[in-house]
Coordinates of C-alpha atoms and ligand atoms in Angstrom, one line a residue:
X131 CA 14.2 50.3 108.7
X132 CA 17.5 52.0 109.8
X133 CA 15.9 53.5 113.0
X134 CA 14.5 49.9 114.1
X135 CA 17.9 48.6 113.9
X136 CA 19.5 51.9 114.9
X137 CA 17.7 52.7 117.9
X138 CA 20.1 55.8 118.9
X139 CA 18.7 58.7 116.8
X140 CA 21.8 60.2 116.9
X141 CA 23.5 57.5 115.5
X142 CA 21.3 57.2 111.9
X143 CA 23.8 59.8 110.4
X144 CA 27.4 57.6 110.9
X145 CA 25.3 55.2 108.6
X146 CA 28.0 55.0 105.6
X147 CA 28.5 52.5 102.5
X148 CA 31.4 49.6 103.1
X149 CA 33.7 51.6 101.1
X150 CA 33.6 54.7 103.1
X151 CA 34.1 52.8 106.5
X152 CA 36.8 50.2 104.7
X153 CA 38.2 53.9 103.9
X154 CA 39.0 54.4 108.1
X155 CA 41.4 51.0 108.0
X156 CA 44.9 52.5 107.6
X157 CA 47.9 51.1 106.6
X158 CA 49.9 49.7 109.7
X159 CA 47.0 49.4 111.8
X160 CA 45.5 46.4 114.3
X161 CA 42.2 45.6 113.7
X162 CA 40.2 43.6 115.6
X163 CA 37.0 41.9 114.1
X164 CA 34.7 40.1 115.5
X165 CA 34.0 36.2 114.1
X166 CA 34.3 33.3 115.4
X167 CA 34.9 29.6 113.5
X168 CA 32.9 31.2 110.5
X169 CA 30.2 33.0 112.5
X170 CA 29.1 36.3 113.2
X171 CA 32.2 37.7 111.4
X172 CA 32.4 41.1 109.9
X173 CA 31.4 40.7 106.3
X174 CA 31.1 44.0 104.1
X175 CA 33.9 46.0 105.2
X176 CA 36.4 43.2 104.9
X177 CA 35.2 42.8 101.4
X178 CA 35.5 46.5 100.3
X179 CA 38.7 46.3 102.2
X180 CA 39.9 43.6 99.8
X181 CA 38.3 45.6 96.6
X182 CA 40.1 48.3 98.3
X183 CA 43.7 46.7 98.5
X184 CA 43.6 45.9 95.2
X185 CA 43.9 49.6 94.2
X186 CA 45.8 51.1 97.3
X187 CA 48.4 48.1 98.5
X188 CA 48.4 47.9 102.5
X189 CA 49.2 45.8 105.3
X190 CA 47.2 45.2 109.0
X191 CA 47.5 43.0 111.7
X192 CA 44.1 41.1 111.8
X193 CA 42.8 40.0 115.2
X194 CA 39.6 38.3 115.3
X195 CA 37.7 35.8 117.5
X196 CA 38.7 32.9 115.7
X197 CA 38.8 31.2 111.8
X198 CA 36.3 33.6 109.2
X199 CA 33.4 32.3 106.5
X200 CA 32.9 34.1 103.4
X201 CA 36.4 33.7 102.4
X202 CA 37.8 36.4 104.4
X203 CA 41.0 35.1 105.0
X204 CA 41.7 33.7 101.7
X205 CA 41.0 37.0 100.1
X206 CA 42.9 39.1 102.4
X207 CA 45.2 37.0 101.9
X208 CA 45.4 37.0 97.9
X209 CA 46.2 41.1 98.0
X210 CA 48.7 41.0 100.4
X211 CA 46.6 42.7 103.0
X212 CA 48.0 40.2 106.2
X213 CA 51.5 41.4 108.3
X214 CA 50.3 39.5 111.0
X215 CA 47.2 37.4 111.9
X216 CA 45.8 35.8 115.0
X217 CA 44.6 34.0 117.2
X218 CA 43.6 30.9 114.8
X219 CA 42.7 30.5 111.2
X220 CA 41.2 27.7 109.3
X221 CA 42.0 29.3 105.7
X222 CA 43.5 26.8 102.8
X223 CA 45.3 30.3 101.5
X224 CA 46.5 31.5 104.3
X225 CA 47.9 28.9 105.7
X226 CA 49.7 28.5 102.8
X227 CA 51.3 32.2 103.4
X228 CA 52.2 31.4 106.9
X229 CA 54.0 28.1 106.1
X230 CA 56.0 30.2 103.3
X231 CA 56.8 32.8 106.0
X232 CA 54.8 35.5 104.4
X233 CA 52.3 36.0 107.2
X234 CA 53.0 35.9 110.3
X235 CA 50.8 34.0 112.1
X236 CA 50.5 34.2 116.4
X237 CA 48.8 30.8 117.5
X238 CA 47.0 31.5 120.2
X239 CA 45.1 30.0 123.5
X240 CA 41.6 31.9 122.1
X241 CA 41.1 32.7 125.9
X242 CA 44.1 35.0 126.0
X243 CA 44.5 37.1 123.6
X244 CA 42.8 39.8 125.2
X245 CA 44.3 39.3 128.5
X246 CA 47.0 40.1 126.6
X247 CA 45.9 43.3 125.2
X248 CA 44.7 44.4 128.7
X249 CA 48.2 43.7 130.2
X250 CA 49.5 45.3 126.8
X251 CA 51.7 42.9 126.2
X252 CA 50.7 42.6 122.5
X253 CA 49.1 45.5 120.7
X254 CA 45.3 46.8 121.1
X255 CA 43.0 47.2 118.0
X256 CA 43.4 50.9 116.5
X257 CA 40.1 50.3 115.3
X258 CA 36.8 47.4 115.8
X259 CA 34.7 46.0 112.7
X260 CA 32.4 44.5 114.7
X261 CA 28.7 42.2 113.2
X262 CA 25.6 43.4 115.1
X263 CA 22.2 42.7 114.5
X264 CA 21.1 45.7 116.1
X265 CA 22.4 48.6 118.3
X266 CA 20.2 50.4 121.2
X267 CA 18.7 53.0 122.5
X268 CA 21.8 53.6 124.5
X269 CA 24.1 53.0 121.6
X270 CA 25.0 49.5 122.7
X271 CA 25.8 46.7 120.3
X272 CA 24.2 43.5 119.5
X273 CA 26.0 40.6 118.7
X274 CA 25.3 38.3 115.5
X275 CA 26.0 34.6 115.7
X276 CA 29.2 34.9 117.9
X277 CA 30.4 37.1 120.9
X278 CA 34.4 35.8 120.5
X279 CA 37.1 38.7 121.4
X280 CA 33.9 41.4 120.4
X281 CA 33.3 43.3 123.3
X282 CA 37.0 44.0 124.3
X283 CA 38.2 44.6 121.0
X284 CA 35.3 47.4 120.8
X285 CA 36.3 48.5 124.4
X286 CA 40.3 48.4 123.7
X287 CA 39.7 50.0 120.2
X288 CA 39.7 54.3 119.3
X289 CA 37.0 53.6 116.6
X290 CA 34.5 51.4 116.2
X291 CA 32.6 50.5 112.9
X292 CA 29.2 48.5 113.3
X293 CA 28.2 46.2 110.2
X294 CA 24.3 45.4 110.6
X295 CA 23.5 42.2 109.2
X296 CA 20.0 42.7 108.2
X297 CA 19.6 38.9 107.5
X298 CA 19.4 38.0 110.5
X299 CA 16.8 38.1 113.1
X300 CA 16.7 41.2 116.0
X301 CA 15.1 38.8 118.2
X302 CA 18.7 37.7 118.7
X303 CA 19.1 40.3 121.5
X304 CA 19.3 38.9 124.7
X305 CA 20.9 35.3 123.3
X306 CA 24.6 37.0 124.4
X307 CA 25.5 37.3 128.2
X308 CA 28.4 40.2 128.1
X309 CA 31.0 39.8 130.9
X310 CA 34.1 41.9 130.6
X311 CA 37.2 40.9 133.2
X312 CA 38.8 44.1 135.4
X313 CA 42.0 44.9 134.9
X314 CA 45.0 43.2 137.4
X315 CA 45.5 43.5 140.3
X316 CA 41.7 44.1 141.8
X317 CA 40.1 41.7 139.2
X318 CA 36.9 39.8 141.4
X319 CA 36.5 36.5 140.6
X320 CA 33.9 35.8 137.4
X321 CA 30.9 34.9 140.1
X322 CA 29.5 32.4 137.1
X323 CA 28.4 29.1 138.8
X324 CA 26.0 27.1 136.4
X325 CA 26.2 27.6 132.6
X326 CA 23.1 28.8 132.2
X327 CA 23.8 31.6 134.5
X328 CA 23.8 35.3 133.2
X329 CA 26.2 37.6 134.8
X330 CA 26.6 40.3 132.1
X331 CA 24.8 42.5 129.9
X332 CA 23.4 41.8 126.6
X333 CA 24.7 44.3 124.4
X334 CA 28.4 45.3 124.0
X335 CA 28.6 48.9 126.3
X336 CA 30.2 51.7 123.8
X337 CA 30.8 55.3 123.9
X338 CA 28.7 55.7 120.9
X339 CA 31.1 59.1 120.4
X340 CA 33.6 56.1 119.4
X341 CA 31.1 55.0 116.6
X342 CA 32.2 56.4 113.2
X343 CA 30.6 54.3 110.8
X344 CA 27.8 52.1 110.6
X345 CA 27.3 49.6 107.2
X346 CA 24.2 47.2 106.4
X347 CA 25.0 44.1 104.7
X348 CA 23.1 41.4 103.6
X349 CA 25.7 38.6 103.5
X350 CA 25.1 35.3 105.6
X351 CA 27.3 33.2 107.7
X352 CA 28.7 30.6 106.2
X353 CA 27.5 27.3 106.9
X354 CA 29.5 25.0 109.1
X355 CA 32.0 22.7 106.9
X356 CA 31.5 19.5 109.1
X357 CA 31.2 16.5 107.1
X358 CA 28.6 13.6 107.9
X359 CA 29.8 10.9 110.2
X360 CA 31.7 7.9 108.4
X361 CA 32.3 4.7 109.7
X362 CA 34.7 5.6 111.7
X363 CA 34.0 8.8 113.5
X364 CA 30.8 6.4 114.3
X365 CA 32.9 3.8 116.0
X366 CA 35.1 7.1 117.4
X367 CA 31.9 8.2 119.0
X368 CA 30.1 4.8 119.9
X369 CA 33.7 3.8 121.8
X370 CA 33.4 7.4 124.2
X371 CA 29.9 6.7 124.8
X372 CA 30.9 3.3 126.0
X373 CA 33.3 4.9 128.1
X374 CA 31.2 7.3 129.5
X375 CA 28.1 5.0 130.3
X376 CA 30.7 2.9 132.2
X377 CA 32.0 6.1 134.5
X378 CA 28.2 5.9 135.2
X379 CA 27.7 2.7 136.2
X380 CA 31.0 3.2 138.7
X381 CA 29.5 6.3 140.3
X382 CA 32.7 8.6 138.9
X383 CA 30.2 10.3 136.8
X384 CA 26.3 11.7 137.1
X385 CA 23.9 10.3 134.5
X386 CA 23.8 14.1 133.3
X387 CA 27.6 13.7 133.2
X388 CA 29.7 17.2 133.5
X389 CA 29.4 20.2 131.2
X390 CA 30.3 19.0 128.4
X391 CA 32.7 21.3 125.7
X392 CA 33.1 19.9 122.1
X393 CA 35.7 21.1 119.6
X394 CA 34.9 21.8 116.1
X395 CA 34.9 19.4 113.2
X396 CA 33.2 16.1 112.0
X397 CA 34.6 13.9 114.7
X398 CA 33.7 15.8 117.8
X399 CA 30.1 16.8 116.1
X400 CA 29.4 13.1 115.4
X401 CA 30.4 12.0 118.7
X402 CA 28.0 14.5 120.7
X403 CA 24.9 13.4 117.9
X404 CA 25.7 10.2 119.4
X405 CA 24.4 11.0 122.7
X406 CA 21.1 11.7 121.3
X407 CA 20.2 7.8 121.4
X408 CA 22.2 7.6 124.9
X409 CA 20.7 6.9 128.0
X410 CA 22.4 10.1 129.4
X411 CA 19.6 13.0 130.4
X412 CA 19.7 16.3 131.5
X413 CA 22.7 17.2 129.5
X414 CA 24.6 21.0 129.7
X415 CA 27.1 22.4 127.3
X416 CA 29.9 24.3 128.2
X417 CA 31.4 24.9 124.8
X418 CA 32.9 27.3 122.6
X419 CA 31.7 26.8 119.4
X420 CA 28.0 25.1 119.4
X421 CA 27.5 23.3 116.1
X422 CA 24.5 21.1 114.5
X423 CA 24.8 18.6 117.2
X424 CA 24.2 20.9 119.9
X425 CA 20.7 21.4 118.4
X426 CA 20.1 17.9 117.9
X427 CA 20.1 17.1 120.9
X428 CA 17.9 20.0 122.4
X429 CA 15.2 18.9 119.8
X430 CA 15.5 15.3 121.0
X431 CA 14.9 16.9 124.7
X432 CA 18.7 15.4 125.9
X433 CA 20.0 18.9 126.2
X434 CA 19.5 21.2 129.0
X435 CA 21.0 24.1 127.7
X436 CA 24.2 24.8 125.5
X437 CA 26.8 28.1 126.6
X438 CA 29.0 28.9 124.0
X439 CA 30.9 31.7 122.1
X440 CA 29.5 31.0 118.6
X441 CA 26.6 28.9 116.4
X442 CA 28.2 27.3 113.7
X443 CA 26.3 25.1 111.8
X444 CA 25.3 23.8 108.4
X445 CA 22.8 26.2 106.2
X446 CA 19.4 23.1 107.2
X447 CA 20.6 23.6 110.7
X448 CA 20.9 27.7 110.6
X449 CA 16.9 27.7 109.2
X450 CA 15.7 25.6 111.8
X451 CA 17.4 27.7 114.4
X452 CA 17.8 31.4 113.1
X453 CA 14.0 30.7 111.8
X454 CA 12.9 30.2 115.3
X455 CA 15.0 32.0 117.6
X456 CA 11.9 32.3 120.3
X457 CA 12.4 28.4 120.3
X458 CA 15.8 28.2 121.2
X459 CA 16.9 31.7 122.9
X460 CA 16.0 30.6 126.6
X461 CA 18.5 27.3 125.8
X462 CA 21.4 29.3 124.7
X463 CA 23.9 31.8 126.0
X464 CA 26.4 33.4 123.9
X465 CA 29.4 34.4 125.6
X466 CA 33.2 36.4 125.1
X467 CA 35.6 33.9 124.5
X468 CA 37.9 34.5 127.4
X469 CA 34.9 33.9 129.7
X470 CA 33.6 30.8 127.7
X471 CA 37.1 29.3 127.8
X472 CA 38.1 30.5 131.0
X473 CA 40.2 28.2 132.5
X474 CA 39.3 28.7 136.1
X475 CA 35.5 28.2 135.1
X476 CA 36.6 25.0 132.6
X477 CA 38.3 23.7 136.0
X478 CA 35.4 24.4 138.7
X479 CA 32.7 22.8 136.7
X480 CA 34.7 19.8 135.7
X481 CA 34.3 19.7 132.3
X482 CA 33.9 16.7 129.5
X483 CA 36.1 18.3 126.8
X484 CA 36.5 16.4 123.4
X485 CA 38.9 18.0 121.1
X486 CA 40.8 16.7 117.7
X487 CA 44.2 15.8 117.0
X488 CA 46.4 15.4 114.3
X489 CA 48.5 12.8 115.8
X490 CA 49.5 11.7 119.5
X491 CA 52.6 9.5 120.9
X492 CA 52.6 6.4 123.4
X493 CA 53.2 8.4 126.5
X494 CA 49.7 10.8 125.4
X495 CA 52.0 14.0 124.1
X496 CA 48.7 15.2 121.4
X497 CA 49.8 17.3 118.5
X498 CA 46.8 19.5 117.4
X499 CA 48.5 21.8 115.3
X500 CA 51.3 21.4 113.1
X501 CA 51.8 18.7 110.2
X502 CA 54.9 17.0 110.0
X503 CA 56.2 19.4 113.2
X504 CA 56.5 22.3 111.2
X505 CA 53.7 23.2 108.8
X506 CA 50.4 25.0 110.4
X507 CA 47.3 23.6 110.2
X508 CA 45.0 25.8 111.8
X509 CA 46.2 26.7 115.0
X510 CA 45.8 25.3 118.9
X511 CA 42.1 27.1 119.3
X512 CA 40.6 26.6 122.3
X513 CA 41.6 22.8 123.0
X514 CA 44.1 23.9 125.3
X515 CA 42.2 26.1 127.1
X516 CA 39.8 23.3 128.2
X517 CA 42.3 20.2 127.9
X518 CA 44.7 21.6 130.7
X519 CA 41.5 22.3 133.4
X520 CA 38.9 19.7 132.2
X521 CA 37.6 16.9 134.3
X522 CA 37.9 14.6 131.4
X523 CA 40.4 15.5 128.8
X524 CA 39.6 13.1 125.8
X525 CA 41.6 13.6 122.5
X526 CA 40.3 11.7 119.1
X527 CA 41.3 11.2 116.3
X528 CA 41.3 8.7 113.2
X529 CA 43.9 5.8 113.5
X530 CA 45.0 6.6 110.4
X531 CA 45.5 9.4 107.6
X532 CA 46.3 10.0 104.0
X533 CA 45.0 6.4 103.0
X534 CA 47.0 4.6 105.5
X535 CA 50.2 6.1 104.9
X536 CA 50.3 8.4 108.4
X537 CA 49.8 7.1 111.8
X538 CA 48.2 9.1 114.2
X539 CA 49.8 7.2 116.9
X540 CA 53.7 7.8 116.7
X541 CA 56.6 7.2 118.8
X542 CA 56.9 10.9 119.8
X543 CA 54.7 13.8 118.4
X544 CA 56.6 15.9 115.9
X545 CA 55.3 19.1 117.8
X546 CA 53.7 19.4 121.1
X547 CA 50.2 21.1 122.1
X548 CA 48.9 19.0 124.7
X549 CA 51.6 17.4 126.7
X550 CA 50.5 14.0 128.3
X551 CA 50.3 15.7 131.7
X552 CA 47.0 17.2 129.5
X553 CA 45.6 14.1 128.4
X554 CA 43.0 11.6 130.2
X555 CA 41.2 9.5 127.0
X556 CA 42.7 8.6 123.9
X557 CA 40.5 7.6 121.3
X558 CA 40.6 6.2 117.6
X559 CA 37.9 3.8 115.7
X560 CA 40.2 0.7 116.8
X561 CA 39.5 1.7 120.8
X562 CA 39.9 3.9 123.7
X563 CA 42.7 4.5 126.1
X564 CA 42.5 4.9 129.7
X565 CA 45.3 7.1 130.6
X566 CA 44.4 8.4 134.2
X567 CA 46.2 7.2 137.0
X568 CA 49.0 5.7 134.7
X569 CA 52.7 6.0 134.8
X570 CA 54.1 6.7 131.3
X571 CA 55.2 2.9 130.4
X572 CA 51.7 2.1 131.4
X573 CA 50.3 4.7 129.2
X574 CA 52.0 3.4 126.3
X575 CA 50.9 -0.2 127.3
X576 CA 47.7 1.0 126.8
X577 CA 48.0 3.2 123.8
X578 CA 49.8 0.6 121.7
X579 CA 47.1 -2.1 122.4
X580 CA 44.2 0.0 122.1
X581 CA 44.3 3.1 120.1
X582 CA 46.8 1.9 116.7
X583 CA 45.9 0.6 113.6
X584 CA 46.9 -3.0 112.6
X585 CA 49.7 -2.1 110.2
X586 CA 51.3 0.3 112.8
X587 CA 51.1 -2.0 115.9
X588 CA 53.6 -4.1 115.5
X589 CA 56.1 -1.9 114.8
X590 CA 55.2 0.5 117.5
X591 CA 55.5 -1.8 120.0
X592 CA 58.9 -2.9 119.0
X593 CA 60.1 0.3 118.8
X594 CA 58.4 0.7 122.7
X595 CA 60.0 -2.4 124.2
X596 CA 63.1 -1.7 122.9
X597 CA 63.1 1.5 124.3
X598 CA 62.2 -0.1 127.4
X599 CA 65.3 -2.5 127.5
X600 CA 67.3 0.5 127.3
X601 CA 65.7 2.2 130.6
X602 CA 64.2 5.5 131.9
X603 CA 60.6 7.1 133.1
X604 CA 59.7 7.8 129.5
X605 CA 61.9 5.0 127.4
X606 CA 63.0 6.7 123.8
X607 CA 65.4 5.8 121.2
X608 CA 66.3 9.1 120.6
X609 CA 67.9 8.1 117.1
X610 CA 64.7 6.5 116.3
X611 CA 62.2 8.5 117.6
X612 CA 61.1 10.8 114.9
X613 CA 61.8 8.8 112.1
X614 CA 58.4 7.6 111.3
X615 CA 58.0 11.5 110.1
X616 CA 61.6 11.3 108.9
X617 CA 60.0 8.3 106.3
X618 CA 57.3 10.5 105.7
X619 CA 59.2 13.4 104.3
X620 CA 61.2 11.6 102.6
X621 CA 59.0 8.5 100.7
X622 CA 55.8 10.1 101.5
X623 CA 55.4 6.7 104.0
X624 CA 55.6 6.4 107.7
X625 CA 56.7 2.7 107.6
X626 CA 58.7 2.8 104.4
X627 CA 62.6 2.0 104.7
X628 CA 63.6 3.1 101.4
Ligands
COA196 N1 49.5 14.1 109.7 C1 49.2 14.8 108.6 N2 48.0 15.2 108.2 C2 47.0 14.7 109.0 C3 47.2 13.9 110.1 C4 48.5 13.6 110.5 N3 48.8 12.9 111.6 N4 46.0 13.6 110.7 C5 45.0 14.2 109.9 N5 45.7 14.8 108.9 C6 45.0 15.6 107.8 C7 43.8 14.9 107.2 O1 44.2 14.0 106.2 C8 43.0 16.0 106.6 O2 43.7 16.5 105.5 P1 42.9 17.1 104.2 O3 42.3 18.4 104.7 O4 43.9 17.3 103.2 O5 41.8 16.0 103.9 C9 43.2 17.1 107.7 O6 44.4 16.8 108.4 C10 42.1 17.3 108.7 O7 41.9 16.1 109.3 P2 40.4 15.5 109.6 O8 40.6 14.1 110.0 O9 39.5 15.8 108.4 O10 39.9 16.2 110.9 P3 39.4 17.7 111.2 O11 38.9 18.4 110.1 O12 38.4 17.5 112.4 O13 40.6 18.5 111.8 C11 42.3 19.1 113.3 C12 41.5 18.0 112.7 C13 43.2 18.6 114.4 C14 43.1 19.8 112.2 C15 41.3 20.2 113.9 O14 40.4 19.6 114.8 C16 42.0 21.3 114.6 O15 42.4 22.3 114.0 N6 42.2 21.2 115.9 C17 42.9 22.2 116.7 C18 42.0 23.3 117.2 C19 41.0 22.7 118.2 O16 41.2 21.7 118.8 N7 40.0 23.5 118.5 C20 39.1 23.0 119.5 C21 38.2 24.0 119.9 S1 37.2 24.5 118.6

């Protein structure tokens, strides 16, 4: 068993128990793990890490791909274990801890936190926990469900320990496509034209002298936390698909459309099941994560193939794929996140990319990321990555949260991501907004009458032509303009005058 998944004789003997390798993670230290929204992270050695912590109190910063399953976060969390954490996290607990100030938490474009490292302008791993499914005759690593910020952590990083997930299938290798970037200044262009071009290796190249120990686990992925489509995130979806059918019909757009990337979550994976009953053909992904959808539409033949960093997807979903990999493995690339989000690649192929917001304002400013302009919800991910360079940058989101009591369309965005330089499409059940081409009063003409719920609309666009009376490129009432959020705070109601 060991030597088919351990196919460097040399290395049988750094096999060790989770304990032992958790044993290697010192206090102080950086450690890089792979994972990526719930897949392919590190599972065992966290975990005896936590058991570990418990007894012998100590502190890392934690560097992954992005957000972990199997509670990894939250339990690291709950003993203290987290100085510092980046680049994105999707953890209840821990966001908790970073909005009280205990962890400090480094929100991150996911394509550059290794760039980063390489420049060292933020620290390198001391040490990788990496998931493999196997590793070679050469000593190389295979990557489980997810490539993320892998392969440079394991290159940046002194040691390296290896967690073999035996419940996953070896026929895995050659799914990932390994491309590592050369250091500034002599750095060649990344020569990848098509996404379903291959222009690395597929195992993670190691020193296997920089292995020290290698752990089997048994633990799965967690599934993908995506909720069904509603009502709602229907209309959310049907209104795009509209959209896009009509950028056909004009000749802006091919009937296979552009490459398309689609965030996480239950809006953006309803939206791209809704292409399955589309008249669009010949589709191509270039994603980050690829979720349930992705597979829906390969099985309904709409999907050409799908290039991302990670599968994340419900436990039906992960049978019908991980059961038959043979299926699938000539549709798929797996790839590092700073080449799946590169932002030059994002820009040369002209991506469709459909990511979630938390609220946006009349002139298109999106706010992905923080609650009431201070409070972290999971962190910018790779939405800016792709918004900035993408053909089509198309934000969504409900018209409404917390029964009614938020708008998602505000006067001005409590916090910035996206800035309406960023944004193209607007989208909410009640309609789509056009924003290309627009000047900013324009924008909000269109905003207000398309995108806001009925309670909100009147009141948004008096607060708009008001603003207007009183003149300028981008009319504000600066005494006005955050206090929807002010009534929030303070009656728990945007609207509400006290
Ligand atoms: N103000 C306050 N809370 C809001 C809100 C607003 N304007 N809009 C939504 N929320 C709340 C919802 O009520 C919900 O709360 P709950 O968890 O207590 O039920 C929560 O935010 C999540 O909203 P939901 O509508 O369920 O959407 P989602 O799960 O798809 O998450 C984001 C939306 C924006 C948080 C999520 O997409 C995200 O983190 N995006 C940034 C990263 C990113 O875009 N990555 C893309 C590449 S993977």
């Amino acid at each position: 068993m060991n030597s088919d998944r351990i196919r460097l004789p040399s290395l049988l003997e750094k096999v060790k128990s989770a304990d032992e390798a958790a044993a290697l993670i010192k206090d102080g230290m950086t450690v890089g793990m792979s994972g990526f929204t719930r897949a392919g992270e590190a599972k065992a050695v966290p975990l005896a890490l936590v058991e570990r912590a418990k007894k012998d109190p100590l502190k890392i910063t934690l560097v992954t791909g992005a957000s972990l399953g199997n509670d990894i976060d939250k339990k690291l969390t709950e003993v203290g274990a987290l100085a510092r954490r980046l680049p994105f996290q999707a953890d209840n607990t821990l966001r908790k801890a970073i909005n009280d100030g205990q962890v400090m938490f480094i929100d991150q474009h996911l394509s550059e936190t290794v760039e980063q490292m390489r420049a060292n302008q933020i620290a390198r791993p001391d040490i990788a926990v990496v998931e493999a499914v196997s590793i070679t005759e050469k000593g190389h690593i295979v990557p489980t469900t997810s490539v993320g910020n892998s392969a440079n952590f394991v290159q940046f990083a002194k040691q390296v320990i290896v967690e073999i997930n035996t419940t996953l299938s070896p026929e895995l290798e050659g799914l990932h496509d390994i491309y590592l970037q050369e250091e500034r200044p002599n750095r060649t262009p990344v020569n990848l034209l098509k996404p379903d071009d291959r222009i690395g290796t597929t195992a993670i190249e190691v020193d296997p002298s920089k292995i020290v120990a290698i752990v089997f686990s048994d633990l799965s992925d967690s599934p993908s936390n995506a909720l069904p489509a509603d009502s709602e995130t229907q209309a959310i979806a049907d209104h795009l698909i509209e959209f896009l059918k009509k950028e056909v019909d004009a000749g802006r757009l091919p009937n296979s459309l552009r490459p398309l990337q689609v965030g996480i979550g239950t809006i953006a994976n309803a939206v791209t099941s809704g292409l399955v009953k589309s008249p669009f053909t010949d589709l191509v992904q270039y994603s980050e994560v690829l979720q349930d959808s992705t597979f829906e539409l390969l099985d309904a033949g709409k999907l050409k193939f799908a290039s991302g960093s990670s599968i994340t997807i419900s436990a039906p979903c992960a049978e019908r794929v991980f059961g038959n990999v043979a299926k699938y493995k000539d549709k798929l690339v797996l790839r590092p996140q700073e080449i799946s989000n590169l932002p030059e690649i994002v820009r040369r192929l002209g991506t469709i990319s459909i990511n979630t917001a938390l609220e946006f304002d009349i002139y298109g400013n999106v706010n992905s990321t923080h609650v009431s302009g201070s409070k972290m919800m999971n962190g910018i991910g790779g939405s800016g990555d792709f918004a900035r360079n993408a053909q089509l940058a198309v934000f969504v989101t409900k018209s409404t949260a917390k029964g009614g009591a938020i708008s998602s369309v505000v006067p001005m965005v409590s916090h910035v991501d996206h800035t309406g330089h960023d944004t193209d499409i607007l989208v909410t059940e009640i309609g789509l907004a056009d924003l290309r081409g627009l000047a900013p009063r324009e924008r909000a003409r269109a905003i207000i009458d398309n995108c806001v719920h009925p309670d909100y609309r009147f009141a948004l666009n008096d607060y708009f032509e008001r603003a207007c009376a009183k003149g300028g490129q981008t009319p504000h009432i600066l005494r006005e303009a955050l206090e929807w959020h002010i009534n929030l705070e303070e009656r728990g109601n945007m609207l509400s005058k006290g």
